[in-house]
Amino acid sequence: MLVENVLIVDPVDGEYVGTVEFEDVILEIRKSDKSSFEHILMPAFVDPHIHGIKGIDTMTASQEDFERFKEYEALEGVWYFQPTTVTCPLDELRKIKIPSELKLHIEGPFIAPKRKGAHSESYIQSPPRDVHELEQYLSLSSIGTITVAPEYDSFLDFAKSCELNNIRISIGHTDATFAQAKRAFENGFRRITHFPNALSPLHHRELGVTGAGLLLDFTLEIIADGIHCAPEFVNLVYKVKEAEKIILVTDSISATGLEDGNYMLGDLRVKVENGIAKLSDGTLAGSTLKFSQAVKNFAKFTGCSLKELAMVSSYNACKDLNLNGGRIKEGYPAKLVLLDNELNIKKVWNF
Amino acid sequence: MLVENVLIVDPVDGEYVGTVEFEDVILEIRKSDKSSFEHILMPAFVDPHIHGIKGIDTMTASQEDFERFKEYEALEGVWYFQPTTVTCPLDELRKIKIPSELKLHIEGPFIAPKRKGAHSESYIQSPPRDVHELEQYLSLSSIGTITVAPEYDSFLDFAKSCELNNIRISIGHTDATFAQAKRAFENGFRRITHFPNALSPLHHRELGVTGAGLLLDFTLEIIADGIHCAPEFVNLVYKVKEAEKIILVTDSISATGLEDGNYMLGDLRVKVENGIAKLSDGTLAGSTLKFSQAVKNFAKFTGCSLKELAMVSSYNACKDLNLNGGRIKEGYPAKLVLLDNELNIKKVWNF
């Protein structure tokens, strides 16, 4: 395969016009003397936090549904994603038939009741001391990420046990103090779920997890739909953290790509109006954001460079999840997305 | 006067060992080859927001009190300060006998009732369209700074009228939205009073004046007592804004330097316990912070360089208030403070 005279955007080497030759891996890149180009070639995207799309919900998806899930994501430029669960009885997790090449993001049940968001409070529980209690319900190899509230006494034991099993800990749905968040940070747990949603807020006398996320060197998931947080807030996070520490996620639910109406998220009823998904009490219940739109929004909200956009849409998530990808460089897998100047997707290669 | 082999700290030229010769102006600076030094020489400090100290209150001070006020400030290393009023009937302002070399900081009455802090709500009013209504009470030449809430319809007219009369506008005690704060910013009003106290808070869907202060290029007053905001918050502001945009203030009241007990701030009763001044409802009522302590605290909270410390303690305020000072450089006035390695004041020159 040959893609000629495109603007190549690599999160490390930057932006330059050139031609890329690839099969399943990138074989050769030839820089061009030209400065003009018609299309932009970026590393294909990664979405580490997505509940569903077009009627598919991670909690109820069949093997066939997961195949469609992958196809829909490919249309969004996403080559890798973590189907995400909601807080549920642990027995429910057993029923999920995730394909072997994907891994789950387990969001709850080890979260804080006060910051439950759109998760069922009745299933919330403290984390077990050891990840092997979870293993009774789910093979550890199927778990990529677990969102956990760090204020539980058992947090550190559990989190360290997860790490030994290559499971990424993400701090989220938490009412922790700044000191508790800092303790997690100092123990090596440096990732935060959908910042700053469902986190203890920033107050100037108690900075909470929101303040810790801004001040300490955490990596932050961001839902860049302009609804979960204002465009100016996304810009503030970009200004404070810089692109190196931001991972775009959609947090999208099954209603994504479908019409407004009534849907389920786990066992909670969700109403979608004007694309905004809420519980009956007004709590936001995931998003209907598509990844390609998240990429456009982040560029618009922040005015970032394309190199930075490649970081937040792919490279940072690859580093975080230890995936071989996120680069346009010889030897890397050819997971690539071709875009026009307005960041519309023209073509995706996700061999 | 000759000060030999000190660490000279200039906010522009940086830190170096040398000898300074001065009378009322700095005559000559000779760099030394030595790297060791016993003392640190910094530009003397500026406090643009101070209600009182050691029993003196701007609202009731006699001419003699203002002379003592200057002497007490000199002991703190402060060569220039703006005695600050509280919200009161405008008639009360008439009675203030400020020495001609000083200027007042008028805090209220043009503030927001919802964010009144320790100001009497009954005297709060919207700003007049023109500063000359204020002039009926106070000569404009005696006013250095006015803290105003920008959400009033009359704000822009009033603020522009102030500017034409060399009066600095500082946004404060305000419940403005992010959009309202941005409007003020875009019209050139780029200073915020005791950030983030008495400001609309940062929410991720409505950033308020707190968010505007962080995101936009505002200059921020900070009370670095560790009480008005947590040390980590001061550090966050330093990280986000950098030293160039921070001005240390004490906001101190007459109880400063005196024992715990009952005091007045304007016509409000204040109780000071463990050095913390509060109204009976628990609202913070100014501070008992001394400027020399503010300087030590800021260094400790942020780990900033001495060059940056010279910015936040003097240079930035001088630029903001259009004062000739804040530098250690030939030709500048010899307003200087000598400190030991622990930032204790050893000597002050404030000719």
XYZ file of C-alpha atoms in Angstrom:
702
model
C 0.000 0.000 0.000
C 1.275 3.434 -0.881
C -0.098 6.732 0.449
C 1.602 9.536 -1.412
C 2.249 13.173 -0.545
C 0.223 13.420 2.626
C 0.920 15.436 5.731
C 2.340 12.772 8.027
C 1.603 13.490 11.677
C 3.705 11.614 14.186
C 3.406 12.389 17.923
C 7.201 12.288 18.293
C 8.695 13.300 14.939
C 6.057 15.937 14.243
C 4.436 16.988 10.954
C 5.946 16.704 7.484
C 4.877 15.947 3.936
C 5.828 12.517 2.656
C 4.852 9.156 1.283
C 4.214 6.089 3.391
C 4.534 2.516 2.151
C 3.002 -0.172 4.316
C 1.471 -3.599 4.504
C 0.489 -4.710 8.005
C 3.488 -2.785 9.257
C 4.928 0.497 8.049
C 7.689 -0.413 5.608
C 9.105 2.887 4.435
C 8.531 6.606 4.833
C 9.959 9.006 2.240
C 9.977 12.699 3.135
C 8.922 14.992 0.299
C 10.303 18.376 -0.715
C 6.755 19.552 -1.277
C 4.987 21.633 1.309
C 1.510 21.232 -0.151
C -0.706 18.235 0.541
C -4.314 17.239 0.179
C -4.761 14.871 3.094
C -3.494 14.293 6.620
C -2.260 10.876 7.772
C -2.433 10.252 11.502
C -1.982 7.197 13.709
C -5.404 5.576 14.011
C -7.189 6.400 17.248
C -7.589 4.547 20.561
C -10.625 4.858 22.850
C -9.957 3.365 26.290
C -13.418 4.145 27.687
C -16.500 3.340 25.609
C -19.689 1.635 26.800
C -21.331 1.171 23.450
C -22.417 2.486 20.088
C -25.370 2.060 17.686
C -27.468 -0.169 19.907
C -24.564 -2.235 21.202
C -23.852 -2.174 24.944
C -20.784 -3.856 26.445
C -22.970 -5.290 29.219
C -25.205 -7.252 26.855
C -23.161 -7.598 23.671
C -23.043 -10.969 21.891
C -19.920 -12.120 20.096
C -21.521 -10.882 16.888
C -22.222 -7.512 18.519
C -18.566 -7.156 19.439
C -17.629 -7.755 15.792
C -20.014 -4.962 14.756
C -18.619 -2.824 17.606
C -15.155 -3.141 16.041
C -16.500 -2.256 12.599
C -18.301 0.843 13.883
C -15.192 1.946 15.712
C -13.084 1.494 12.580
C -15.431 3.950 10.825
C -14.530 6.422 13.587
C -10.831 5.947 12.924
C -10.424 3.840 16.091
C -8.247 0.746 15.769
C -8.298 -0.224 19.443
C -10.796 0.377 22.246
C -11.707 -0.935 25.664
C -15.384 -1.907 25.915
C -16.438 -0.562 29.277
C -18.737 -2.047 31.889
C -20.977 -0.322 34.418
C -21.378 -1.036 38.099
C -23.280 -4.310 38.340
C -23.411 -7.493 40.383
C -20.076 -9.210 39.776
C -21.974 -12.212 38.419
C -23.031 -10.085 35.479
C -19.429 -9.566 34.407
C -19.090 -13.332 33.925
C -21.554 -13.229 31.043
C -19.589 -10.779 28.909
C -18.136 -12.520 25.858
C -15.347 -10.195 24.894
C -13.176 -11.207 21.900
C -9.685 -12.274 22.903
C -7.970 -9.344 21.161
C -9.859 -6.783 23.263
C -9.795 -6.021 26.961
C -12.458 -4.574 29.215
C -12.459 -1.357 31.143
C -14.262 -2.190 34.410
C -15.938 1.008 35.670
C -17.179 0.188 39.152
C -18.260 -1.518 41.364
C -15.258 -0.287 43.426
C -16.293 3.372 43.364
C -17.646 5.977 45.807
C -21.422 6.131 46.356
C -21.245 9.933 46.610
C -19.717 10.213 43.128
C -21.594 7.346 41.493
C -22.779 9.337 38.465
C -24.822 7.004 36.276
C -23.943 3.826 38.155
C -26.328 1.817 40.366
C -25.511 2.541 43.988
C -26.829 -0.797 45.201
C -23.976 -2.696 43.524
C -21.170 -0.444 44.717
C -18.666 -2.171 47.001
C -15.181 -1.637 48.357
C -12.341 -3.180 46.375
C -11.206 -6.614 47.526
C -7.668 -6.739 48.923
C -6.595 -8.956 46.064
C -7.542 -8.992 42.399
C -8.135 -12.738 42.530
C -11.558 -12.201 44.057
C -12.451 -10.491 40.788
C -10.972 -13.418 38.928
C -13.798 -15.568 40.227
C -15.998 -13.595 37.876
C -13.734 -12.660 35.019
C -10.430 -13.935 33.695
C -7.768 -11.401 34.524
C -6.486 -11.516 30.970
C -9.773 -9.993 29.789
C -9.343 -6.908 31.977
C -7.393 -3.927 30.640
C -8.335 -1.157 33.034
C -10.237 -0.801 36.313
C -11.652 2.498 37.526
C -11.399 2.562 41.325
C -11.981 5.151 44.053
C -8.717 5.493 46.010
C -10.272 6.473 49.365
C -11.041 2.856 50.310
C -8.736 1.273 52.896
C -8.210 -1.670 50.577
C -7.294 0.513 47.592
C -3.520 0.232 47.733
C -3.442 -3.541 48.220
C -5.946 -4.056 45.424
C -4.282 -1.614 43.064
C -0.854 -3.175 43.548
C -2.351 -6.616 42.999
C -3.919 -5.389 39.747
C -0.639 -3.958 38.571
C 1.108 -7.304 39.074
C -1.498 -8.733 36.708
C -0.984 -6.033 34.048
C -4.262 -4.333 34.822
C -4.200 -0.540 34.610
C -5.629 1.328 37.576
C -7.554 4.496 36.826
C -8.781 6.695 39.655
C -12.398 7.701 39.206
C -15.912 8.110 40.593
C -14.215 9.232 43.767
C -14.790 11.600 46.645
C -11.167 11.354 47.799
C -9.362 14.267 49.394
C -6.317 15.816 47.791
C -4.168 13.925 50.315
C -5.770 10.596 49.378
C -5.289 11.281 45.677
C -1.691 12.247 46.353
C -1.111 9.017 48.256
C -2.349 7.050 45.231
C -0.121 9.138 42.972
C 2.918 8.567 45.146
C 2.256 4.837 45.009
C 2.416 4.949 41.234
C -1.278 5.183 40.309
C -1.281 8.136 37.949
C -4.310 7.904 35.724
C -7.725 9.511 36.243
C -11.037 8.491 34.625
C -13.092 11.111 32.701
C -11.588 14.133 34.415
C -13.169 16.083 36.126
C -16.528 14.284 35.977
C -17.555 12.359 39.089
C -14.502 13.556 41.027
C -14.337 15.530 44.269
C -14.284 19.141 43.022
C -11.549 21.722 43.268
C -11.967 23.968 46.283
C -9.191 26.377 47.152
C -8.924 25.027 50.697
C -9.420 21.320 49.771
C -8.262 20.678 46.244
C -9.901 17.274 45.914
C -9.130 14.852 43.102
C -9.841 17.602 40.571
C -7.085 19.750 42.062
C -4.770 16.756 42.339
C -5.371 15.963 38.679
C -4.352 19.478 37.709
C -1.445 19.926 40.120
C 0.187 16.493 40.147
C 1.536 14.677 37.124
C -1.550 12.539 36.524
C -2.673 11.456 33.057
C -6.303 12.423 32.489
C -9.108 10.950 30.414
C -11.153 13.771 28.884
C -14.625 13.559 27.285
C -14.360 16.377 24.753
C -18.038 16.662 23.868
C -18.418 20.209 25.224
C -21.147 18.865 27.511
C -19.337 16.888 30.198
C -17.154 19.934 30.599
C -17.179 23.306 28.896
C -14.847 23.886 25.935
C -12.978 26.423 28.099
C -12.414 23.764 30.740
C -10.885 21.436 28.153
C -8.668 24.329 27.130
C -7.689 24.956 30.758
C -6.720 21.306 31.204
C -4.696 21.466 27.974
C -2.972 24.621 29.173
C -2.173 23.215 32.615
C -1.306 19.619 31.736
C -0.140 19.946 28.138
C -1.044 17.355 25.511
C 1.345 14.743 26.930
C -0.994 14.047 29.843
C -4.395 13.927 28.142
C -6.204 10.877 26.728
C -9.376 11.441 24.731
C -12.226 9.039 25.475
C -15.840 9.051 24.331
C -17.561 7.343 27.316
C -20.243 6.781 24.685
C -23.286 4.576 25.233
C -25.447 2.405 22.988
C -27.544 5.406 21.911
C -24.551 6.827 20.052
C -25.268 7.093 16.349
C -28.982 6.487 16.956
C -31.918 8.859 17.381
C -32.925 10.645 20.556
C -35.096 8.492 22.797
C -35.075 6.100 25.743
C -32.186 3.700 26.276
C -30.677 1.576 29.015
C -27.199 1.926 30.499
C -26.693 -1.192 32.594
C -30.009 -1.350 34.463
C -30.548 2.427 34.535
C -33.004 4.183 32.233
C -31.429 6.889 30.140
C -33.194 9.553 28.114
C -31.339 11.069 25.181
C -32.434 14.546 24.112
C -30.487 16.547 21.544
C -27.793 13.929 21.835
C -27.384 14.459 25.591
C -27.872 11.304 27.678
C -29.241 11.754 31.189
C -30.864 9.822 34.007
C -34.304 11.055 35.119
C -32.656 13.143 37.889
C -30.572 15.030 35.312
C -27.279 13.210 35.941
C -25.239 12.852 32.758
C -25.197 9.188 31.716
C -22.263 8.743 29.392
C -22.177 10.478 26.061
C -23.265 10.074 22.458
C -19.901 11.384 21.320
C -18.197 9.721 18.382
C -14.437 9.530 18.490
C -13.945 11.417 15.229
C -15.993 14.275 16.717
C -13.959 14.184 19.955
C -10.829 14.716 17.863
C -12.357 17.674 16.000
C -13.669 19.186 19.235
C -10.354 18.955 21.054
C -8.590 20.690 18.171
C -11.247 23.412 18.147
C -11.416 23.875 21.935
C -7.653 24.137 22.392
C -6.121 25.219 19.101
C -3.533 22.454 19.564
C -1.136 21.303 16.868
C -1.764 18.145 14.840
C 1.232 16.578 16.566
C -0.479 17.185 19.908
C -3.740 15.871 18.490
C -1.947 12.628 17.628
C -0.813 12.421 21.244
C -4.241 12.833 22.819
C -6.086 10.662 20.286
C -3.719 7.704 20.134
C -0.103 7.877 21.305
C -0.761 8.647 24.986
C -3.340 5.857 25.237
C -0.931 3.434 23.557
C 1.767 4.289 26.075
C -0.703 4.075 28.936
C -2.085 0.690 27.866
C 1.257 -0.634 26.676
C 0.021 -1.046 23.085
C 2.335 -1.243 20.124
C 0.981 1.683 18.097
C 0.336 5.391 18.014
C 3.279 6.177 15.730
C 3.870 6.685 12.010
C 7.331 5.251 11.807
C 8.984 2.325 10.076
C 8.343 -0.940 11.873
C 5.188 0.161 13.659
C 1.880 -1.555 12.866
C 0.029 0.210 10.055
C -2.930 1.485 12.063
C -3.557 4.656 10.140
C -6.294 7.165 9.485
C -6.488 9.544 6.538
C -8.250 12.865 7.150
C -9.059 15.966 5.167
C -8.134 19.456 6.320
C -11.296 19.674 8.396
C -10.415 16.409 10.118
C -13.140 14.429 8.383
C -12.167 10.791 8.076
C -11.497 9.698 4.489
C -10.033 6.257 5.030
C -8.868 3.942 7.805
C -6.326 1.123 7.757
C -6.488 -1.068 10.841
C -5.009 -4.367 9.712
C 25.924 53.405 51.250
C 27.730 50.218 50.284
C 26.348 46.692 50.601
C 29.127 44.279 49.803
C 29.157 40.709 48.559
C 25.473 39.956 48.795
C 23.324 37.800 46.553
C 21.646 40.440 44.412
C 18.187 39.331 43.266
C 16.735 41.261 40.360
C 13.425 40.163 38.775
C 14.852 40.708 35.279
C 18.616 40.178 35.498
C 18.355 37.284 37.943
C 20.596 36.298 40.853
C 24.316 37.031 41.213
C 26.824 37.931 43.913
C 27.947 41.546 43.953
C 28.259 44.866 45.702
C 25.700 47.659 45.477
C 26.468 51.323 46.057
C 23.507 53.611 46.560
C 22.189 56.781 48.070
C 18.525 57.473 47.353
C 19.074 55.856 43.987
C 21.227 52.883 43.054
C 24.549 54.343 41.858
C 26.639 51.355 40.929
C 26.519 47.571 40.963
C 29.744 45.588 40.771
C 29.489 41.869 40.069
C 31.766 39.695 42.175
C 33.725 36.597 41.209
C 32.737 35.039 44.498
C 29.901 32.560 44.647
C 29.514 32.619 48.423
C 27.487 35.237 50.251
C 25.998 35.782 53.659
C 22.912 37.828 52.820
C 20.347 38.284 50.075
C 19.466 41.736 48.697
C 16.042 42.041 47.109
C 13.921 44.938 45.903
C 11.846 46.086 48.879
C 8.287 44.774 48.823
C 4.978 46.292 47.727
C 1.596 45.429 49.277
C -1.305 46.719 47.169
C -4.019 45.387 49.473
C -3.751 45.964 53.228
C -6.496 47.142 55.587
C -4.395 47.640 58.657
C -1.773 46.473 61.122
C -1.088 46.708 64.874
C -4.302 48.474 65.822
C -4.363 50.779 62.814
C -7.299 50.513 60.403
C -7.398 52.460 57.126
C -11.030 53.390 57.827
C -10.256 55.217 61.063
C -6.560 56.074 60.818
C -5.377 59.551 61.795
C -2.503 61.248 60.010
C -0.275 60.063 62.843
C -1.581 56.515 62.428
C -0.654 56.554 58.754
C 2.913 57.552 59.722
C 3.066 54.559 62.084
C 1.478 52.417 59.368
C 4.427 53.292 57.110
C 6.928 52.494 59.846
C 5.363 49.110 60.577
C 5.359 48.280 56.894
C 9.009 49.232 56.579
C 9.772 46.652 59.291
C 8.086 44.118 56.997
C 10.325 45.100 54.114
C 7.479 46.989 52.402
C 8.361 50.355 50.876
C 4.993 51.007 49.238
C 1.467 49.883 50.057
C -2.123 50.799 49.323
C -4.176 51.271 52.491
C -7.431 49.532 51.721
C -10.991 50.511 52.611
C -14.005 48.304 53.228
C -17.513 48.669 51.868
C -19.040 51.652 53.670
C -21.295 54.623 53.040
C -19.424 56.776 50.541
C -19.520 59.623 53.077
C -17.161 57.616 55.247
C -14.485 57.654 52.568
C -14.383 61.444 52.790
C -12.995 61.253 56.319
C -9.904 59.258 55.427
C -6.778 61.435 55.718
C -4.340 59.556 53.562
C -0.838 61.054 53.175
C -0.236 62.484 49.733
C 2.475 59.946 48.838
C 0.079 56.999 49.287
C -3.030 55.968 47.413
C -6.046 54.019 48.564
C -7.319 50.677 47.408
C -11.126 51.023 47.496
C -12.594 47.529 48.114
C -16.317 47.924 47.626
C -18.986 49.298 47.625
C -19.228 48.288 43.931
C -19.189 44.555 44.599
C -21.617 41.617 44.419
C -23.836 40.929 47.448
C -23.486 37.169 46.890
C -19.700 37.364 47.184
C -19.506 40.082 49.835
C -17.144 38.190 52.154
C -16.493 40.429 55.177
C -18.131 43.527 53.738
C -21.429 45.044 54.911
C -24.122 44.156 52.420
C -26.233 47.188 53.261
C -23.688 49.564 51.688
C -23.131 47.599 48.496
C -24.190 49.437 45.345
C -23.686 49.255 41.613
C -20.842 51.297 40.191
C -21.758 54.748 38.901
C -21.355 55.216 35.148
C -18.632 57.752 35.734
C -15.858 57.959 38.305
C -16.753 61.578 39.044
C -19.599 60.486 41.277
C -16.932 58.944 43.488
C -15.002 62.182 43.294
C -17.740 63.854 45.309
C -16.431 61.813 48.212
C -12.774 61.401 47.534
C -10.244 63.188 45.358
C -9.399 60.946 42.429
C -5.696 61.513 43.005
C -5.993 59.679 46.342
C -7.312 56.507 44.691
C -4.856 53.930 43.402
C -7.030 50.879 42.888
C -10.731 50.008 42.960
C -12.029 46.483 43.368
C -15.237 46.156 41.346
C -17.559 43.300 40.351
C -17.723 43.220 36.535
C -21.256 41.795 36.235
C -22.906 45.197 36.730
C -24.304 46.862 33.585
C -22.409 50.017 34.463
C -19.080 48.211 34.915
C -17.481 48.950 31.564
C -18.365 52.655 31.551
C -17.144 53.081 35.108
C -13.988 51.057 34.598
C -13.022 52.996 31.477
C -13.689 56.257 33.293
C -11.400 55.096 36.120
C -8.654 54.178 33.683
C -8.734 57.668 32.173
C -8.048 58.932 35.695
C -5.131 56.556 36.305
C -7.121 54.387 38.679
C -6.407 50.662 38.463
C -9.422 48.405 38.155
C -9.258 45.087 39.974
C -12.019 42.531 39.539
C -13.177 41.109 42.833
C -15.973 40.136 45.222
C -17.823 38.991 42.139
C -20.300 36.352 41.080
C -19.668 36.976 37.393
C -19.846 34.206 34.825
C -16.818 33.198 32.795
C -18.279 35.135 29.860
C -18.632 38.300 31.958
C -15.088 37.979 33.255
C -13.875 37.429 29.701
C -15.689 40.566 28.543
C -13.860 42.572 31.215
C -10.573 40.972 30.179
C -11.140 41.752 26.511
C -11.812 45.355 27.450
C -8.412 45.568 29.103
C -9.290 44.941 32.757
C -6.847 42.199 33.652
C -6.320 42.209 37.388
C -8.166 40.145 40.007
C -8.430 40.853 43.757
C -7.351 38.151 46.276
C -7.766 35.225 43.924
C -9.750 32.943 44.348
C -11.411 34.307 47.482
C -14.868 35.857 47.056
C -14.989 34.907 43.364
C -17.504 32.722 41.526
C -15.911 29.263 41.807
C -14.517 27.039 39.082
C -17.061 24.547 37.838
C -16.212 22.446 34.798
C -19.364 23.534 32.986
C -19.277 27.212 34.142
C -15.729 28.266 34.865
C -16.649 31.441 36.731
C -14.141 34.150 37.570
C -11.903 31.540 39.190
C -11.655 29.659 35.908
C -11.201 32.889 33.969
C -8.381 33.873 36.298
C -6.601 30.607 35.593
C -7.290 30.361 31.859
C -6.998 33.957 30.678
C -3.957 36.165 31.092
C -5.157 37.924 34.237
C -2.784 39.114 36.958
C -3.834 37.738 40.329
C -3.528 39.000 43.891
C -2.774 36.057 46.206
C -3.017 35.955 50.021
C -0.307 33.401 50.782
C -1.211 32.711 54.400
C -2.105 29.054 53.825
C -5.561 29.849 55.212
C -7.328 31.825 52.487
C -6.271 29.075 50.159
C -4.329 25.855 50.750
C -0.591 25.819 50.069
C -1.282 23.392 47.202
C -3.689 25.881 45.653
C -1.008 28.580 45.733
C 1.288 26.082 44.065
C -1.343 25.299 41.429
C -1.756 28.999 40.637
C 2.029 29.350 40.402
C 2.190 26.363 38.077
C -0.632 27.595 35.834
C 0.078 31.331 35.767
C 3.819 31.423 36.435
C 5.350 34.073 38.670
C 4.882 36.852 36.107
C 1.154 37.026 36.817
C 1.039 36.840 40.617
C 1.042 39.736 43.096
C 1.377 38.918 46.782
C -0.895 40.875 49.123
C -1.571 40.483 52.824
C -5.209 41.725 53.046
C -4.237 42.150 56.684
C -6.420 43.892 59.258
C -5.735 45.938 62.384
C -5.375 42.779 64.506
C -2.170 41.912 62.655
C 0.785 41.855 65.036
C -1.542 41.909 68.037
C -2.963 39.166 70.236
C -6.004 37.015 69.474
C -9.237 38.721 70.492
C -12.126 40.832 69.227
C -11.560 43.529 66.627
C -13.532 45.602 64.153
C -13.182 45.593 60.383
C -15.186 48.574 59.176
C -18.374 48.153 61.195
C -18.207 44.356 61.354
C -17.097 42.495 64.473
C -14.180 40.171 63.892
C -12.880 37.467 66.202
C -9.262 36.441 65.853
C -8.371 32.946 67.058
C -4.973 31.416 66.423
C -4.304 34.328 64.126
C -7.344 33.546 61.929
C -9.807 36.464 61.604
C -13.467 35.534 61.101
C -16.932 37.015 61.327
C -19.335 35.284 63.726
C -20.721 33.218 60.796
C -17.256 31.814 60.067
C -16.522 33.981 57.011
C -12.835 34.852 56.763
C -12.378 38.558 57.493
C -9.046 39.584 56.076
C -5.862 38.123 57.438
C -3.260 38.675 60.136
C -0.526 37.904 57.640
C 2.624 40.008 57.675
C 4.249 40.658 54.343
C 7.579 39.114 55.332
C 5.695 35.914 56.192
C 3.799 35.997 52.876
C 7.146 36.033 51.093
C 8.455 33.079 53.108
C 5.215 31.149 52.600
C 5.132 31.661 48.841
C 8.703 30.395 48.548
C 7.839 27.361 50.665
C 4.500 26.582 48.971
C 5.896 26.778 45.440
C 9.623 26.164 45.580
C 10.063 29.182 43.306
C 13.386 30.837 42.585
C 14.461 34.048 44.333
C 14.144 35.852 41.016
C 10.499 34.768 40.863
C 10.048 35.751 44.488
C 11.222 39.256 43.587
C 8.546 39.329 40.881
C 5.632 38.352 43.090
C 6.702 40.468 46.078
C 7.557 43.719 44.309
C 8.233 43.905 40.573
C 4.816 42.780 39.343
C 3.030 45.187 41.674
C 5.309 48.024 40.567
C 4.477 47.325 36.936
C 0.793 46.995 37.740
C 0.638 50.251 39.706
C 3.075 52.089 37.457
C 5.581 52.599 40.292
C 9.244 53.342 39.692
C 10.747 50.426 41.620
C 11.000 46.679 41.942
C 14.480 46.444 40.397
C 18.074 46.323 41.619
C 19.689 48.195 38.791
C 21.595 51.445 38.388
C 19.302 54.452 38.342
C 16.403 52.815 40.174
C 15.329 54.153 43.590
C 17.161 52.397 46.421
C 14.180 50.624 47.940
C 15.990 47.541 49.179
C 15.610 44.753 51.691
C 18.416 42.611 53.104
C 17.485 39.065 54.092
C 19.254 36.046 55.517
C 19.131 32.622 53.899
C 15.885 31.834 55.658
C 14.335 35.039 54.295
C 14.318 36.791 57.663
C 14.574 40.549 57.230
C 17.884 41.981 58.448
C 17.662 45.546 57.167
C 15.456 47.743 55.001
C 16.326 50.852 52.997
C 13.275 52.761 51.837
C 14.542 56.294 51.327
